[in-house]
Short mmCIF file of C-alpha atoms in Angstrom, two decimals:
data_model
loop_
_atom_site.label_atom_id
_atom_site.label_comp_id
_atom_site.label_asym_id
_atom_site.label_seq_id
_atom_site.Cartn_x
_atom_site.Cartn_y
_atom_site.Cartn_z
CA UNK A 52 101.58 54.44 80.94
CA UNK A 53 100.50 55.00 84.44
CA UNK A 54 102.08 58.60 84.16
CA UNK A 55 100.21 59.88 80.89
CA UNK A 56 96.92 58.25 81.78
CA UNK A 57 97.10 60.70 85.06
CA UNK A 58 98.61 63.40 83.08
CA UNK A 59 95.58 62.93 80.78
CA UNK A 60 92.97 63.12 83.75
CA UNK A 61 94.52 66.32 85.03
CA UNK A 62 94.31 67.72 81.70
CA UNK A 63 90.34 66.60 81.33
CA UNK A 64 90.06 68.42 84.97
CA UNK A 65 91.80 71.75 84.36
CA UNK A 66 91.54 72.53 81.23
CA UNK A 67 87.52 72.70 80.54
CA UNK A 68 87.87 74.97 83.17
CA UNK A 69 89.92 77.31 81.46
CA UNK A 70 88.13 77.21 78.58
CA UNK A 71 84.76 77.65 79.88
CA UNK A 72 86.11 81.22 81.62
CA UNK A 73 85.20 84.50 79.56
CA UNK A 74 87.98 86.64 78.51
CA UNK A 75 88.44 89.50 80.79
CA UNK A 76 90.98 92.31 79.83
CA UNK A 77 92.16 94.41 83.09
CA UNK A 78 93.98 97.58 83.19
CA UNK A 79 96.88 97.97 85.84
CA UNK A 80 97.45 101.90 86.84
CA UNK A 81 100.96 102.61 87.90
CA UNK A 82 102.24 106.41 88.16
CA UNK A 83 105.90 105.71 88.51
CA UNK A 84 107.45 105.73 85.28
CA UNK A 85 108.84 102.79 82.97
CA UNK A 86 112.45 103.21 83.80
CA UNK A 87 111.04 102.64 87.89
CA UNK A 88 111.99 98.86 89.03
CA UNK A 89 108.11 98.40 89.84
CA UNK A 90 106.93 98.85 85.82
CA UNK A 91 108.77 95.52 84.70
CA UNK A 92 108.56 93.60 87.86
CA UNK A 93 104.21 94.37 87.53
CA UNK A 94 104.44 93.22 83.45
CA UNK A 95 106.06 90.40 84.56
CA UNK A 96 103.40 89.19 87.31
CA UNK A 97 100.53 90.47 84.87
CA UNK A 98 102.43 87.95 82.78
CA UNK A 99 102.34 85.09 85.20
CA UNK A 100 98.34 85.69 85.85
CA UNK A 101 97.56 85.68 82.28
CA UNK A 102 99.62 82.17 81.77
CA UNK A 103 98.26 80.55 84.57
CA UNK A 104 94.84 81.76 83.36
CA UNK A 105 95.12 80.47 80.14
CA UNK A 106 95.15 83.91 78.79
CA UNK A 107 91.37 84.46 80.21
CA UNK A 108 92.98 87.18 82.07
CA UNK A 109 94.73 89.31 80.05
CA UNK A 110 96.29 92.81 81.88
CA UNK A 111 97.59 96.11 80.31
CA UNK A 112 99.86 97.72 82.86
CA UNK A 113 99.65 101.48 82.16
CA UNK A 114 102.85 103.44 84.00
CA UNK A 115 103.18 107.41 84.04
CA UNK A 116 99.77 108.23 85.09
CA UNK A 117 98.36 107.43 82.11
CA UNK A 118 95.07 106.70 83.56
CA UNK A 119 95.01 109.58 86.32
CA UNK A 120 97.26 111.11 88.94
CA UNK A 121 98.83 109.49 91.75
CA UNK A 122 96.45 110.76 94.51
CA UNK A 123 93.28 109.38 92.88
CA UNK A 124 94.59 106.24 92.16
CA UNK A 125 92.55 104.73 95.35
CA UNK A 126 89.53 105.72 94.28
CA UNK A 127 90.44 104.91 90.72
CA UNK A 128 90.32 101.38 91.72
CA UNK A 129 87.32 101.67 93.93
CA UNK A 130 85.02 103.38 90.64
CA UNK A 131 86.70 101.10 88.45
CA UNK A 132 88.50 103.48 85.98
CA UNK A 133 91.60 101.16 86.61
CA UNK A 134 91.11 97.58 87.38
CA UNK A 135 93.92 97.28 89.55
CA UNK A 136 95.97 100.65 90.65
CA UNK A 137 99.32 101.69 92.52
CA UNK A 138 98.49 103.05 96.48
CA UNK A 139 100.35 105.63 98.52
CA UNK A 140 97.68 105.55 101.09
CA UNK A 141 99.79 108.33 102.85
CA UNK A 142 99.05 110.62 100.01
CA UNK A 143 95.50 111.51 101.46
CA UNK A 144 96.40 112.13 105.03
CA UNK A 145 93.83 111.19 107.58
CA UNK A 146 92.05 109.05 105.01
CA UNK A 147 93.55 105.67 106.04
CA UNK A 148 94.50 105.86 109.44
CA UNK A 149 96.01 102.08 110.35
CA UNK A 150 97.67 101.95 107.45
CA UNK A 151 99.53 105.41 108.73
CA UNK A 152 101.26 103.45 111.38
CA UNK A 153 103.74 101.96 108.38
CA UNK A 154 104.56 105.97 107.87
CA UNK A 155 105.67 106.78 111.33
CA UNK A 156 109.67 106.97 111.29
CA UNK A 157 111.64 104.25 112.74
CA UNK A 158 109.37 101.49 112.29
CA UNK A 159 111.31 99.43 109.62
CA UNK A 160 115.03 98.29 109.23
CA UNK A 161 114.20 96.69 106.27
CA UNK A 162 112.42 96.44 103.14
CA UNK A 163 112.21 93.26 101.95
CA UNK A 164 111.50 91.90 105.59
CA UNK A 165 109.10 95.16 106.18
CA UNK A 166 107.21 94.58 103.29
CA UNK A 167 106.48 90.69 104.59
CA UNK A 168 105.87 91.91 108.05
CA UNK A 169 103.16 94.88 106.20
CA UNK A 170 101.55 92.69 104.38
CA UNK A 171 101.21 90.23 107.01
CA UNK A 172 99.81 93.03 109.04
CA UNK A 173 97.79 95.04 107.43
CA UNK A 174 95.83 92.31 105.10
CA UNK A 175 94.01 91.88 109.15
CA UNK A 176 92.92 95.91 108.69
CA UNK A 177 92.09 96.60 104.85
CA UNK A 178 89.01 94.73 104.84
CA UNK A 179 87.47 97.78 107.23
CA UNK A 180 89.67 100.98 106.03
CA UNK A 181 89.93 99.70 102.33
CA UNK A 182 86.53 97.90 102.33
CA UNK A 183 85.87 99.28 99.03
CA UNK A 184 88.27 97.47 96.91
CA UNK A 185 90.43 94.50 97.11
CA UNK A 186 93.55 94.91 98.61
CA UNK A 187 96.21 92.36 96.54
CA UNK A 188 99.12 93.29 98.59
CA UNK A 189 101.12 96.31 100.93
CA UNK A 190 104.50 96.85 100.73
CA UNK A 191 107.23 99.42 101.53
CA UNK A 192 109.91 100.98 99.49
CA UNK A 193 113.63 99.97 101.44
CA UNK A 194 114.00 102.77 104.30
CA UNK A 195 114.68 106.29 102.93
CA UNK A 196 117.15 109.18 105.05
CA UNK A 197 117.77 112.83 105.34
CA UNK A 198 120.07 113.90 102.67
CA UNK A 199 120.97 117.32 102.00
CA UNK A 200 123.69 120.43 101.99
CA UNK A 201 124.35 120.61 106.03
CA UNK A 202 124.59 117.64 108.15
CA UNK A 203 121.41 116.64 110.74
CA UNK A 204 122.68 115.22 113.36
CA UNK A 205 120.02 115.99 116.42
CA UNK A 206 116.20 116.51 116.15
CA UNK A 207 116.87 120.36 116.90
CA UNK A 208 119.32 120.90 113.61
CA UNK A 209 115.79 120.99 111.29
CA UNK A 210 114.94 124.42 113.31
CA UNK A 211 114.92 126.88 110.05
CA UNK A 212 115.76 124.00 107.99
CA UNK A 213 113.72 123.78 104.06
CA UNK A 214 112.90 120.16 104.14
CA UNK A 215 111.01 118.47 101.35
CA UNK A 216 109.61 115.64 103.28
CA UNK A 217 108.84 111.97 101.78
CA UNK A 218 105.44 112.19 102.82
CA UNK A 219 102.92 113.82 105.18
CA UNK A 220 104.14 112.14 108.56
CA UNK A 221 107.40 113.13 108.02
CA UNK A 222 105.80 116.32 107.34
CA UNK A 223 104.53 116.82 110.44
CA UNK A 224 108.12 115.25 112.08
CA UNK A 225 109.56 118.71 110.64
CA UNK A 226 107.60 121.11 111.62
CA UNK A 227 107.44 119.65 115.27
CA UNK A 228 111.40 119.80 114.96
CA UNK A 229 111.24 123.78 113.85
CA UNK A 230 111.60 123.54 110.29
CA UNK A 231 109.90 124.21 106.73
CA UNK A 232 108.22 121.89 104.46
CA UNK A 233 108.79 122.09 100.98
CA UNK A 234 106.20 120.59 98.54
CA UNK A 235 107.90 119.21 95.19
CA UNK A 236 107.53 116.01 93.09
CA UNK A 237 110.37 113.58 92.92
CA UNK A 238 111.23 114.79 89.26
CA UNK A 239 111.63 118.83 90.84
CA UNK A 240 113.04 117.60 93.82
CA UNK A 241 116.66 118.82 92.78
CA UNK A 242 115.72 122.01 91.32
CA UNK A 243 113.94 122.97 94.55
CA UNK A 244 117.13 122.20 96.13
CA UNK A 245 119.53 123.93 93.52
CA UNK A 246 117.63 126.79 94.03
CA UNK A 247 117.59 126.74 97.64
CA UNK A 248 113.99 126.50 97.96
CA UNK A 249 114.56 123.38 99.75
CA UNK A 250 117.77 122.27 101.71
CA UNK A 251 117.43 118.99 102.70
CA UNK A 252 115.10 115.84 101.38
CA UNK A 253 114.12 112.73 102.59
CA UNK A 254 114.36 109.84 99.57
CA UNK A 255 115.39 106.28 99.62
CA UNK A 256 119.26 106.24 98.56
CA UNK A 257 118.80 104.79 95.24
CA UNK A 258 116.41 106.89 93.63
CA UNK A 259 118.33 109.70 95.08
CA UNK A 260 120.88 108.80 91.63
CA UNK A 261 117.87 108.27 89.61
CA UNK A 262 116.68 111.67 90.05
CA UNK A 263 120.12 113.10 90.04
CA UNK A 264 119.63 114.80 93.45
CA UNK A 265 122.90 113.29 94.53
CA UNK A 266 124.34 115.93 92.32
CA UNK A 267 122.99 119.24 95.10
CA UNK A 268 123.24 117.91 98.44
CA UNK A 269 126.49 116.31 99.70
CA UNK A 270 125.46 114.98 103.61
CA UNK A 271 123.45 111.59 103.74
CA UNK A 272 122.03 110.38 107.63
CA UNK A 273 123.12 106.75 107.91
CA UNK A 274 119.77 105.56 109.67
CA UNK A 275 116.76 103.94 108.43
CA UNK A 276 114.44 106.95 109.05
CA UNK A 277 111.44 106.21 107.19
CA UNK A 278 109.27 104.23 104.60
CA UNK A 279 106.23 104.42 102.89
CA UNK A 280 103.45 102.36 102.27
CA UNK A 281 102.13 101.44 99.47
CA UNK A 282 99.17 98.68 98.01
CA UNK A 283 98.25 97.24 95.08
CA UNK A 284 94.14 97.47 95.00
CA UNK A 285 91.94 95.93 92.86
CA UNK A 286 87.99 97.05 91.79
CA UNK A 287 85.48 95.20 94.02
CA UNK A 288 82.87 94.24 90.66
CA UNK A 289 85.99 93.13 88.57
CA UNK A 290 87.23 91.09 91.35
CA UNK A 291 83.07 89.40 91.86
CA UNK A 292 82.73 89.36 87.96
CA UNK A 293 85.42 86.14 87.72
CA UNK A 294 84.68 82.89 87.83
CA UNK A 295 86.19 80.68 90.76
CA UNK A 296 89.16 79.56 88.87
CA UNK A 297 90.43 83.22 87.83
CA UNK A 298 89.81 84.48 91.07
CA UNK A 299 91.98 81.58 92.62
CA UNK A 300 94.12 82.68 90.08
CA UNK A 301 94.54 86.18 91.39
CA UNK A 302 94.41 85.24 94.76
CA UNK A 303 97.33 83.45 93.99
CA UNK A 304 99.16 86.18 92.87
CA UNK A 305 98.05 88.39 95.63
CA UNK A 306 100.24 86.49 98.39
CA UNK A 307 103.61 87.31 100.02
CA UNK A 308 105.44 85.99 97.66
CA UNK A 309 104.31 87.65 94.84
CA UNK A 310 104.55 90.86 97.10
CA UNK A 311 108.17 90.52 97.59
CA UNK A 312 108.79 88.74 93.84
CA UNK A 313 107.00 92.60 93.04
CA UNK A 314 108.74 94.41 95.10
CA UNK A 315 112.35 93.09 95.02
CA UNK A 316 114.19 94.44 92.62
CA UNK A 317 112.74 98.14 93.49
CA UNK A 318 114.02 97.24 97.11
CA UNK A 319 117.30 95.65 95.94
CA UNK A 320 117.41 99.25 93.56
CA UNK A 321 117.23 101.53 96.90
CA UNK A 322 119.63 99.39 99.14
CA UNK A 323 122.36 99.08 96.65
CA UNK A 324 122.33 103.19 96.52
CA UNK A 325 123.63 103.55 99.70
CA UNK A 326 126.44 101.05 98.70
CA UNK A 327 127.13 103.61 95.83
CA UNK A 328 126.48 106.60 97.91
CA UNK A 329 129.75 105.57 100.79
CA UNK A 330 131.60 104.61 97.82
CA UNK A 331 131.64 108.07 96.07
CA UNK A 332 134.74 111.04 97.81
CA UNK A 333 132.80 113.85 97.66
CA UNK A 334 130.02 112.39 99.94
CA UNK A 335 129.73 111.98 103.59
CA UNK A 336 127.84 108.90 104.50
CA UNK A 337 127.75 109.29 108.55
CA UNK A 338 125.82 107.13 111.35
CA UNK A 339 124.15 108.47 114.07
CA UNK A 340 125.00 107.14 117.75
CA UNK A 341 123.15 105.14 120.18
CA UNK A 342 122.49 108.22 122.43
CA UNK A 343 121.64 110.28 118.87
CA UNK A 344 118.90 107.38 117.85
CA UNK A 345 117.75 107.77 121.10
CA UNK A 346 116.82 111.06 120.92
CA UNK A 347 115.13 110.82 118.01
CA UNK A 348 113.26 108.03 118.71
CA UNK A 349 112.18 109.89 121.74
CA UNK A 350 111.19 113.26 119.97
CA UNK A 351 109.21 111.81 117.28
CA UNK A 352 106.47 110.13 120.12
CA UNK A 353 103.95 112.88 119.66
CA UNK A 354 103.76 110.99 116.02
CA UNK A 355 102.69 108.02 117.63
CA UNK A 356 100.20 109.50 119.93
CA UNK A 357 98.65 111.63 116.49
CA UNK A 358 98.57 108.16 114.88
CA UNK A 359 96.97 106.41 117.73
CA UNK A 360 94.12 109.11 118.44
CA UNK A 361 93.50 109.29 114.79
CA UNK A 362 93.29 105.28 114.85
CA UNK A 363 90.87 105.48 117.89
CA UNK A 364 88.71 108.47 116.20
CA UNK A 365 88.31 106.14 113.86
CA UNK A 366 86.81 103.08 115.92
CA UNK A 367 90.15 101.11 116.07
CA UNK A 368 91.82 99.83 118.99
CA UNK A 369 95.33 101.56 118.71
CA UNK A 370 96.95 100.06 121.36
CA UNK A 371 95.82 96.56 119.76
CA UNK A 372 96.71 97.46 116.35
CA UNK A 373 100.23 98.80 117.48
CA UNK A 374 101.03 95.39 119.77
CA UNK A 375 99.89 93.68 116.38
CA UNK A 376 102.21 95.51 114.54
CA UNK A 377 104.85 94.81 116.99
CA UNK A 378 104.32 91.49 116.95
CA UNK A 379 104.82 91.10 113.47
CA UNK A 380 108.56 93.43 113.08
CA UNK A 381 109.62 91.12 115.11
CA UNK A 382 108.25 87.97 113.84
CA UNK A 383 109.86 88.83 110.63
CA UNK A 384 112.94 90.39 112.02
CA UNK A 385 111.97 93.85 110.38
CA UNK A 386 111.89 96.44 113.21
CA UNK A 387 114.51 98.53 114.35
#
């Protein structure tokens, strides 16, 4: 008796609540497409929000760039033509300076640590850069490599090389290194390589399959090169029009845990690629060795010193931000 009589007061306290909250319908912008592990993993925490709302939140998640192209999907959020939209920050170089830092190669071993440690991280930073919108969460894909038709093994090997780079930092890593960048979507990545516009890529190892590049380029770098970062972002007035109890609501599904319950199976998609990758005859799968890291790690500094002057140019203490950063890798055992 004790039981339902308590059961029945927490009913009388929650559920007037709910009912007294206006419906609001929000639409989710993603530009991957639905096959991409993101699309059903975002469904199913629009899902979660609407249940726990009582179905006064109800989302539309809206993948293929239905809504706009990827490099407006920032500002998409911030005027509101999405309610809540898919980041690459890194595709507006310049634009988002701390967040860059997550570009920089080398930085992450990881992604399902990295994207804790990010999100950790950066959630200190995005109320300044991304002060127009709500950041929900950041995360990073699992650590992509250099694949292609010779083998890299030194810094110097991109001189002359065609390289379509993951994104802009890795952009500039090539042409410091000698070589050419190649600008092509994921979906023309492998005819700009069967073509020989392009000779080598850098993509996470799964979607390398899913893209069917693994079907032009035959050498794969062994190394945890780079990431990207990405954030969920949601439109300031949407976020101020809810009531207390659906913003709770969304706050509670804009934590770490829902970032890696988001994020998961896309990481868990990328990782087990390389598994499939040193399984297959025809490939070479090949590490690089301590004194090969090295000098990598050493010739890609000039990155850090671009991101840190572009961090200071833009009012931020670098060499805080970075020990932050630091700080955090290691917290969540994510750094290499």
């Amino acid at each position: 008796m004790r039981k339902a009589f308590l059961a029945l007061l927490l009913a009388a306290s929650v559920t007037p609540a709910l009912a007294q909250d206006k419906t609001v319908n929000m639409k989710v912008s993603l530009w991957v497409p639905p096959a991409h592990p993101l699309v059903p993993a975002t469904k199913a925490w629009a899902d979660d929000i609407e249940k726990a709302s009582g179905g006064s939140i109800k989302m539309s998640v809206f993948p293929s760039e239905q809504l706009g192209k990827a490099f407006d999907h920032y500002d998409m959020a911030r005027d509101g033509i999405a309610d809540i939209t898919y980041v690459n920050p890194g595709y507006q170089p310049g634009r988002f300076p701390i967040a860059a830092a997550g570009q920089l190669p080398f930085v992450f071993s990881d992604g399902k640590k990295g994207t804790l440690a990010l999100n950790e991280w950066y959630h200190k930073y995005a109320p300044k850069e991304m002060k127009d919108t709500k950041l929900c969460f950041a995360f990073i894909h699992d650590p992509g490599a250099l694949h292609g038709k010779k083998k890299i093994v030194v810094p110097s090997d991109l001189n002359g090389v065609k390289v379509r780079p993951a994104q802009s930092t890795i952009g500039e890593m090539v042409k410091m290194f000698g070589g050419t960048n190649v600008q092509a979507s994921a979906p023309e990545a492998r005819d700009a390589i069967e073509r020989g516009v392009a000779d080598e890529i850098t993509f996470p190892w799964g979607s390398i399959f899913l893209f069917g590049i693994d079907k032009v380029v035959k050498y794969h770098m062994d190394v945890p090169l780079y990431s990207t970062v990405f954030t969920y972002n949601m439109n300031l007035d949407k976020y101020n029009s809810l009531s207390p109890t659906q913003k709770k609501i969304i706050d509670d599904h804009c934590t770490p845990e829902w970032a890696s319950k988001v994020t998961d199976p896309w990481t868990e998609f990328e990782a087990n690629g390389r598994v499939k990758m040193k399984a297959l005859p025809d490939h070479e799968v090949y590490p690089l060795t301590a004194e090969q890291l090295g000098e990598w790690k050493k010739a890609v500094k000039p990155l850090r010193d671009s991101w840190a002057d572009a961090v200071k140019k833009a009012g931020g203490d670098a060499a805080a931000i970075d020990a932050d950063l630091q700080a955090t890798l290691k917290k969540f055992e994510a750094g290499i």
